[in-house]
């Protein structure tokens, strides 16, 4: 009658066995569910860890040969930062309670979590506004960066004439020009913020892609010349694919920067009402000394930033996966 | 009497920094010849190849193409193919797509191009690797892909710039004999640049020795050994004699042009 229970406990027993170092006889066999497919840096890290277990003829295991298995989660590289995180949160909470710091100075993590849940109704819609600004600015930066870099590589003179101005655009601190842009586009705050975020996000894509388009293998360029390829053939079949890793690198930088640009623009604009972004919520909370709410909003912005980075890394891996060194898994 | 395919008339090339890469070079290459250019680095042997391929401009002189060749382009040259020292493959494209490139650039319809590509891969012994990516292949196989890409246009003239220079000795000699077999079958005119005397003598029916500073021809040695040349040829006394002769001329060439003490061959100065 305990059979079902044993079925349930058996994997747990074996897993614990592997944790306490009885690995040889106790390989980890988690039940049939595989982990969701991870992408980007995390996946790379997890997959590149060859386990002895994989080479062993593990008798009687129902484990599928392919896919991630759970043991990789439980290596030190993954556990250590998680433990640090938990210890930090616990220490924070304890410190706040022991010292009795008022929560308008430093709220404990539990209060922050409660506030996040309580104010979800106002914070999340604001986050969506920020997402809109970020995404529109990022797409604009991607398209314009790509097009301008293509124009640059058509002629050395165009590049030499215009590149310094792109640099100037980049070096102007966004905080100092944001008010100007907001004044110019005072009828359309959304557009003003998109422009601010675009200015920040544009340059990395431009400079990376220009570098990439110019770094096509010179032998291949000669080959294209020998076979009388025209300008567009060279661009489409050689320069653009060569630039792809650089372009992807630019995207990853610009993704984060467009969020920063959006947040800065919101701060400067200080726009409330129906279309208030998450940065405005942070600003308002600070005015009202609602520090737990500030923390909650901060968590949302950070989460958004991480989400952007992870999705762009995944995109990069997907596009470059088959051929580029950065994305190729090596077996040595 | 074979017809001349490429004629270099008083060809000179001076680079913009003042380096005289070639000075007054004259050479006629007959149809179906396998000509090797041998010389120390900096003697302009690669420059000759690039000028023949139309990559770069002559400073003076002219390059003329044979009269009775199937013409391909406004410059009036026959179908050329170039093999670089590096395989120069597109890492993002499969073997199939890499080899198809010249046909794609020429706007050939895909079904016909695919047939030609498979044929070229067959020639270099790479059938079955159509869908591989360059990074999945060994150095020798990448070079074979590069050669297949050159052959896919069915060229009349094959220009090879130290194609096997970066390969290990075993792979190199295998590719040498495979190339020779193909050449006997297809009879392209080959201009082959190498710094390896043994390779040059084994492959060619004519070895042109060049000297540096300024780049010029110092010897033109016909290799009168019958094809097919088996592996035994590599150990025959005929082969050894030719290697010795080319080597001697090369030493002379370097000796004569050694104004630069660092370029002096070991026999020229005593060790102090």
Tab-separated table of C-alpha atoms in Angstrom, chain B residues 99-203:
chain	number	residue	atom	x	y	z
B	99	UNK	CA	30.623	26.164	-53.129
B	100	UNK	CA	27.515	27.569	-54.788
B	101	UNK	CA	28.660	31.154	-54.188
B	102	UNK	CA	30.336	31.865	-57.576
B	103	UNK	CA	27.291	30.513	-59.407
B	104	UNK	CA	24.922	32.508	-57.221
B	105	UNK	CA	26.862	35.691	-57.922
B	106	UNK	CA	26.676	34.924	-61.626
B	107	UNK	CA	22.905	34.554	-61.315
B	108	UNK	CA	22.765	30.930	-62.352
B	109	UNK	CA	19.411	29.234	-61.681
B	110	UNK	CA	19.488	27.136	-58.541
B	111	UNK	CA	18.697	23.637	-59.882
B	112	UNK	CA	21.511	23.859	-62.420
B	113	UNK	CA	23.838	25.387	-59.829
B	114	UNK	CA	23.085	22.595	-57.376
B	115	UNK	CA	24.014	19.983	-59.962
B	116	UNK	CA	27.324	21.740	-60.609
B	117	UNK	CA	28.005	22.071	-56.891
B	118	UNK	CA	27.461	18.372	-56.265
B	119	UNK	CA	29.707	17.568	-59.190
B	120	UNK	CA	32.470	19.804	-57.819
B	121	UNK	CA	32.129	18.272	-54.356
B	122	UNK	CA	32.366	14.841	-55.965
B	123	UNK	CA	35.642	15.881	-57.628
B	124	UNK	CA	37.269	16.881	-54.348
B	125	UNK	CA	35.840	13.906	-52.476
B	126	UNK	CA	33.471	15.783	-50.202
B	127	UNK	CA	30.148	14.215	-51.084
B	128	UNK	CA	28.151	13.705	-47.921
B	129	UNK	CA	29.399	16.908	-46.312
B	130	UNK	CA	27.032	19.251	-48.165
B	131	UNK	CA	25.238	20.333	-45.025
B	132	UNK	CA	28.290	20.682	-42.781
B	133	UNK	CA	29.505	24.037	-41.624
B	134	UNK	CA	33.165	24.999	-42.166
B	135	UNK	CA	33.931	24.860	-38.450
B	136	UNK	CA	32.949	21.199	-38.421
B	137	UNK	CA	35.620	20.304	-40.985
B	138	UNK	CA	39.349	19.707	-40.658
B	139	UNK	CA	41.877	22.077	-42.235
B	140	UNK	CA	42.401	19.767	-45.214
B	141	UNK	CA	38.669	19.387	-45.809
B	142	UNK	CA	38.163	23.157	-45.677
B	143	UNK	CA	40.820	23.506	-48.348
B	144	UNK	CA	38.983	20.925	-50.439
B	145	UNK	CA	35.820	23.006	-50.107
B	146	UNK	CA	37.793	26.021	-51.242
B	147	UNK	CA	39.075	24.094	-54.267
B	148	UNK	CA	35.581	22.829	-55.048
B	149	UNK	CA	34.369	26.438	-55.010
B	150	UNK	CA	37.094	27.301	-57.518
B	151	UNK	CA	36.235	24.346	-59.763
B	152	UNK	CA	32.480	24.829	-59.728
B	153	UNK	CA	32.602	27.478	-62.453
B	154	UNK	CA	34.584	25.077	-64.687
B	155	UNK	CA	37.470	27.537	-65.029
B	156	UNK	CA	40.068	27.488	-67.774
B	157	UNK	CA	42.742	29.050	-65.619
B	158	UNK	CA	43.304	28.126	-61.986
B	159	UNK	CA	45.298	30.533	-59.823
B	160	UNK	CA	46.497	29.093	-56.517
B	161	UNK	CA	48.257	31.198	-53.884
B	162	UNK	CA	50.107	28.840	-51.516
B	163	UNK	CA	46.915	26.843	-51.136
B	164	UNK	CA	48.466	24.120	-48.991
B	165	UNK	CA	50.911	26.308	-47.061
B	166	UNK	CA	49.027	26.115	-43.791
B	167	UNK	CA	48.454	22.364	-43.866
B	168	UNK	CA	50.435	19.572	-42.275
B	169	UNK	CA	52.773	17.521	-44.449
B	170	UNK	CA	50.569	14.440	-44.691
B	171	UNK	CA	47.469	16.379	-45.695
B	172	UNK	CA	49.531	18.459	-48.066
B	173	UNK	CA	50.948	15.501	-50.008
B	174	UNK	CA	47.513	13.881	-50.210
B	175	UNK	CA	46.008	17.068	-51.592
B	176	UNK	CA	48.982	17.418	-53.961
B	177	UNK	CA	48.373	14.066	-55.569
B	178	UNK	CA	44.608	14.611	-55.669
B	179	UNK	CA	45.107	17.983	-57.344
B	180	UNK	CA	47.462	16.462	-59.885
B	181	UNK	CA	44.961	13.741	-60.722
B	182	UNK	CA	42.234	16.317	-61.277
B	183	UNK	CA	44.524	18.450	-63.396
B	184	UNK	CA	45.357	15.518	-65.672
B	185	UNK	CA	41.672	14.929	-66.148
B	186	UNK	CA	40.583	18.538	-66.690
B	187	UNK	CA	43.762	20.105	-68.065
B	188	UNK	CA	43.298	23.593	-66.714
B	189	UNK	CA	46.138	26.023	-67.025
B	190	UNK	CA	47.459	26.323	-63.480
B	191	UNK	CA	49.535	29.098	-61.949
B	192	UNK	CA	50.620	27.870	-58.558
B	193	UNK	CA	52.471	29.963	-55.990
B	194	UNK	CA	54.418	28.144	-53.296
B	195	UNK	CA	57.506	28.484	-51.151
B	196	UNK	CA	57.911	24.739	-51.091
B	197	UNK	CA	60.421	23.504	-53.693
B	198	UNK	CA	59.402	19.851	-53.358
B	199	UNK	CA	55.768	20.624	-53.891
B	200	UNK	CA	56.592	22.782	-56.899
B	201	UNK	CA	58.728	20.089	-58.572
B	202	UNK	CA	56.246	17.322	-57.845
B	203	UNK	CA	53.291	19.168	-59.307
